């Protein structure tokens, strides 16, 4: 039962991360989000896969924030987006 709960929690978190990336794209903030999506699709990544990569970067940035008990580092997040498809 615990594995099912963990799977459900992971799926929920994943969906929220994708939603957050979609919201960033819709708002145009940060601008690096749209630039990154454009770059990834230009080099052949499907939109869904591009969003997955971007969500992984967001998850990493949130993890760093929580581990270091510091504010969200927007500059580091945007830099990590620009480095995609290389993951942090």
mmCIF file with all atom_site columns, C-alpha atoms in Angstrom:
data_model
loop_
_atom_site.group_PDB
_atom_site.id
_atom_site.type_symbol
_atom_site.label_atom_id
_atom_site.label_alt_id
_atom_site.label_comp_id
_atom_site.label_asym_id
_atom_site.label_entity_id
_atom_site.label_seq_id
_atom_site.pdbx_PDB_ins_code
_atom_site.Cartn_x
_atom_site.Cartn_y
_atom_site.Cartn_z
_atom_site.occupancy
_atom_site.B_iso_or_equiv
_atom_site.pdbx_formal_charge
_atom_site.auth_seq_id
_atom_site.auth_comp_id
_atom_site.auth_asym_id
_atom_site.auth_atom_id
_atom_site.pdbx_PDB_model_num
ATOM 1  C CA . UNK A 1 1  ? 0.000  0.000  0.000   1.00 0.00 ? 1  UNK A CA 1
ATOM 2  C CA . UNK A 1 2  ? 2.849  2.365  0.809   1.00 0.00 ? 2  UNK A CA 1
ATOM 3  C CA . UNK A 1 3  ? 4.290  1.936  -2.710  1.00 0.00 ? 3  UNK A CA 1
ATOM 4  C CA . UNK A 1 4  ? 0.933  2.924  -4.183  1.00 0.00 ? 4  UNK A CA 1
ATOM 5  C CA . UNK A 1 5  ? 0.827  6.013  -1.958  1.00 0.00 ? 5  UNK A CA 1
ATOM 6  C CA . UNK A 1 6  ? 4.366  6.952  -2.976  1.00 0.00 ? 6  UNK A CA 1
ATOM 7  C CA . UNK A 1 7  ? 3.519  6.424  -6.645  1.00 0.00 ? 7  UNK A CA 1
ATOM 8  C CA . UNK A 1 8  ? 0.415  8.588  -6.262  1.00 0.00 ? 8  UNK A CA 1
ATOM 9  C CA . UNK A 1 9  ? 2.432  11.287 -4.479  1.00 0.00 ? 9  UNK A CA 1
ATOM 10 C CA . UNK A 1 10 ? 5.086  11.225 -7.196  1.00 0.00 ? 10 UNK A CA 1
ATOM 11 C CA . UNK A 1 11 ? 2.461  11.436 -9.933  1.00 0.00 ? 11 UNK A CA 1
ATOM 12 C CA . UNK A 1 12 ? 0.793  14.356 -8.154  1.00 0.00 ? 12 UNK A CA 1
ATOM 13 C CA . UNK A 1 13 ? 4.126  16.177 -7.749  1.00 0.00 ? 13 UNK A CA 1
ATOM 14 C CA . UNK A 1 14 ? 5.017  15.499 -11.385 1.00 0.00 ? 14 UNK A CA 1
ATOM 15 C CA . UNK A 1 15 ? 1.678  16.870 -12.579 1.00 0.00 ? 15 UNK A CA 1
ATOM 16 C CA . UNK A 1 16 ? 2.139  20.014 -10.449 1.00 0.00 ? 16 UNK A CA 1
ATOM 17 C CA . UNK A 1 17 ? 5.636  20.562 -11.846 1.00 0.00 ? 17 UNK A CA 1
ATOM 18 C CA . UNK A 1 18 ? 4.370  20.261 -15.423 1.00 0.00 ? 18 UNK A CA 1
ATOM 19 C CA . UNK A 1 19 ? 1.527  22.629 -14.526 1.00 0.00 ? 19 UNK A CA 1
ATOM 20 C CA . UNK A 1 20 ? 4.018  25.123 -13.058 1.00 0.00 ? 20 UNK A CA 1
ATOM 21 C CA . UNK A 1 21 ? 6.122  25.028 -16.236 1.00 0.00 ? 21 UNK A CA 1
ATOM 22 C CA . UNK A 1 22 ? 2.983  25.496 -18.363 1.00 0.00 ? 22 UNK A CA 1
ATOM 23 C CA . UNK A 1 23 ? 2.039  28.498 -16.176 1.00 0.00 ? 23 UNK A CA 1
ATOM 24 C CA . UNK A 1 24 ? 5.504  29.985 -16.635 1.00 0.00 ? 24 UNK A CA 1
ATOM 25 C CA . UNK A 1 25 ? 5.150  29.600 -20.398 1.00 0.00 ? 25 UNK A CA 1
ATOM 26 C CA . UNK A 1 26 ? 1.677  31.155 -20.395 1.00 0.00 ? 26 UNK A CA 1
ATOM 27 C CA . UNK A 1 27 ? 2.870  34.102 -18.291 1.00 0.00 ? 27 UNK A CA 1
ATOM 28 C CA . UNK A 1 28 ? 6.108  34.523 -20.217 1.00 0.00 ? 28 UNK A CA 1
ATOM 29 C CA . UNK A 1 29 ? 7.900  34.560 -16.881 1.00 0.00 ? 29 UNK A CA 1
ATOM 30 C CA . UNK A 1 30 ? 10.688 33.711 -16.687 1.00 0.00 ? 30 UNK A CA 1
ATOM 31 C CA . UNK A 1 31 ? 11.452 34.495 -20.329 1.00 0.00 ? 31 UNK A CA 1
ATOM 32 C CA . UNK A 1 32 ? 14.023 31.672 -20.267 1.00 0.00 ? 32 UNK A CA 1
ATOM 33 C CA . UNK A 1 33 ? 11.149 29.169 -20.090 1.00 0.00 ? 33 UNK A CA 1
ATOM 34 C CA . UNK A 1 34 ? 9.795  30.018 -23.550 1.00 0.00 ? 34 UNK A CA 1
ATOM 35 C CA . UNK A 1 35 ? 13.301 30.389 -24.970 1.00 0.00 ? 35 UNK A CA 1
ATOM 36 C CA . UNK A 1 36 ? 14.175 26.935 -23.651 1.00 0.00 ? 36 UNK A CA 1
ATOM 37 C CA . UNK A 1 37 ? 11.024 25.351 -25.059 1.00 0.00 ? 37 UNK A CA 1
ATOM 38 C CA . UNK A 1 38 ? 11.735 26.968 -28.430 1.00 0.00 ? 38 UNK A CA 1
ATOM 39 C CA . UNK A 1 39 ? 15.330 25.703 -28.412 1.00 0.00 ? 39 UNK A CA 1
ATOM 40 C CA . UNK A 1 40 ? 14.398 22.166 -27.440 1.00 0.00 ? 40 UNK A CA 1
ATOM 41 C CA . UNK A 1 41 ? 11.664 21.870 -30.057 1.00 0.00 ? 41 UNK A CA 1
ATOM 42 C CA . UNK A 1 42 ? 13.969 23.394 -32.659 1.00 0.00 ? 42 UNK A CA 1
ATOM 43 C CA . UNK A 1 43 ? 16.537 20.644 -32.068 1.00 0.00 ? 43 UNK A CA 1
ATOM 44 C CA . UNK A 1 44 ? 13.882 17.943 -32.300 1.00 0.00 ? 44 UNK A CA 1
ATOM 45 C CA . UNK A 1 45 ? 12.466 17.352 -28.820 1.00 0.00 ? 45 UNK A CA 1
ATOM 46 C CA . UNK A 1 46 ? 8.689  16.869 -28.779 1.00 0.00 ? 46 UNK A CA 1
ATOM 47 C CA . UNK A 1 47 ? 6.811  19.435 -26.643 1.00 0.00 ? 47 UNK A CA 1
ATOM 48 C CA . UNK A 1 48 ? 5.876  16.829 -24.027 1.00 0.00 ? 48 UNK A CA 1
ATOM 49 C CA . UNK A 1 49 ? 9.476  15.690 -23.617 1.00 0.00 ? 49 UNK A CA 1
ATOM 50 C CA . UNK A 1 50 ? 10.650 19.308 -23.460 1.00 0.00 ? 50 UNK A CA 1
ATOM 51 C CA . UNK A 1 51 ? 8.168  20.014 -20.662 1.00 0.00 ? 51 UNK A CA 1
ATOM 52 C CA . UNK A 1 52 ? 9.415  16.912 -18.821 1.00 0.00 ? 52 UNK A CA 1
ATOM 53 C CA . UNK A 1 53 ? 13.004 18.154 -18.987 1.00 0.00 ? 53 UNK A CA 1
ATOM 54 C CA . UNK A 1 54 ? 11.970 21.623 -17.839 1.00 0.00 ? 54 UNK A CA 1
ATOM 55 C CA . UNK A 1 55 ? 9.970  20.118 -14.951 1.00 0.00 ? 55 UNK A CA 1
ATOM 56 C CA . UNK A 1 56 ? 13.059 18.163 -13.884 1.00 0.00 ? 56 UNK A CA 1
ATOM 57 C CA . UNK A 1 57 ? 15.037 21.411 -13.749 1.00 0.00 ? 57 UNK A CA 1
ATOM 58 C CA . UNK A 1 58 ? 12.288 23.042 -11.687 1.00 0.00 ? 58 UNK A CA 1
ATOM 59 C CA . UNK A 1 59 ? 12.208 20.059 -9.317  1.00 0.00 ? 59 UNK A CA 1
ATOM 60 C CA . UNK A 1 60 ? 15.979 20.299 -8.899  1.00 0.00 ? 60 UNK A CA 1
ATOM 61 C CA . UNK A 1 61 ? 15.776 24.044 -8.166  1.00 0.00 ? 61 UNK A CA 1
ATOM 62 C CA . UNK A 1 62 ? 13.039 23.472 -5.584  1.00 0.00 ? 62 UNK A CA 1
ATOM 63 C CA . UNK A 1 63 ? 15.064 20.661 -4.016  1.00 0.00 ? 63 UNK A CA 1
ATOM 64 C CA . UNK A 1 64 ? 18.111 22.910 -3.681  1.00 0.00 ? 64 UNK A CA 1
ATOM 65 C CA . UNK A 1 65 ? 15.925 25.602 -2.111  1.00 0.00 ? 65 UNK A CA 1
ATOM 66 C CA . UNK A 1 66 ? 14.495 23.167 0.438   1.00 0.00 ? 66 UNK A CA 1
ATOM 67 C CA . UNK A 1 67 ? 17.830 21.503 1.247   1.00 0.00 ? 67 UNK A CA 1
ATOM 68 C CA . UNK A 1 68 ? 19.620 24.794 1.763   1.00 0.00 ? 68 UNK A CA 1
ATOM 69 C CA . UNK A 1 69 ? 16.638 26.484 3.460   1.00 0.00 ? 69 UNK A CA 1
ATOM 70 C CA . UNK A 1 70 ? 17.132 29.488 1.202   1.00 0.00 ? 70 UNK A CA 1
ATOM 71 C CA . UNK A 1 71 ? 14.939 31.471 -1.192  1.00 0.00 ? 71 UNK A CA 1
ATOM 72 C CA . UNK A 1 72 ? 14.282 30.160 -4.691  1.00 0.00 ? 72 UNK A CA 1
ATOM 73 C CA . UNK A 1 73 ? 17.313 31.002 -6.842  1.00 0.00 ? 73 UNK A CA 1
ATOM 74 C CA . UNK A 1 74 ? 15.675 32.306 -9.997  1.00 0.00 ? 74 UNK A CA 1
ATOM 75 C CA . UNK A 1 75 ? 18.979 33.097 -11.702 1.00 0.00 ? 75 UNK A CA 1
ATOM 76 C CA . UNK A 1 76 ? 20.281 29.557 -11.148 1.00 0.00 ? 76 UNK A CA 1
ATOM 77 C CA . UNK A 1 77 ? 16.947 28.134 -12.341 1.00 0.00 ? 77 UNK A CA 1
ATOM 78 C CA . UNK A 1 78 ? 17.050 30.186 -15.543 1.00 0.00 ? 78 UNK A CA 1
ATOM 79 C CA . UNK A 1 79 ? 20.682 29.207 -16.149 1.00 0.00 ? 79 UNK A CA 1
ATOM 80 C CA . UNK A 1 80 ? 19.799 25.530 -15.693 1.00 0.00 ? 80 UNK A CA 1
ATOM 81 C CA . UNK A 1 81 ? 16.923 25.926 -18.177 1.00 0.00 ? 81 UNK A CA 1
ATOM 82 C CA . UNK A 1 82 ? 19.315 27.432 -20.717 1.00 0.00 ? 82 UNK A CA 1
ATOM 83 C CA . UNK A 1 83 ? 21.657 24.426 -20.343 1.00 0.00 ? 83 UNK A CA 1
ATOM 84 C CA . UNK A 1 84 ? 18.940 21.923 -21.301 1.00 0.00 ? 84 UNK A CA 1
ATOM 85 C CA . UNK A 1 85 ? 18.942 19.233 -22.577 1.00 0.00 ? 85 UNK A CA 1
ATOM 86 C CA . UNK A 1 86 ? 21.867 18.861 -20.139 1.00 0.00 ? 86 UNK A CA 1
ATOM 87 C CA . UNK A 1 87 ? 20.313 18.208 -16.726 1.00 0.00 ? 87 UNK A CA 1
ATOM 88 C CA . UNK A 1 88 ? 21.641 19.698 -13.479 1.00 0.00 ? 88 UNK A CA 1
#
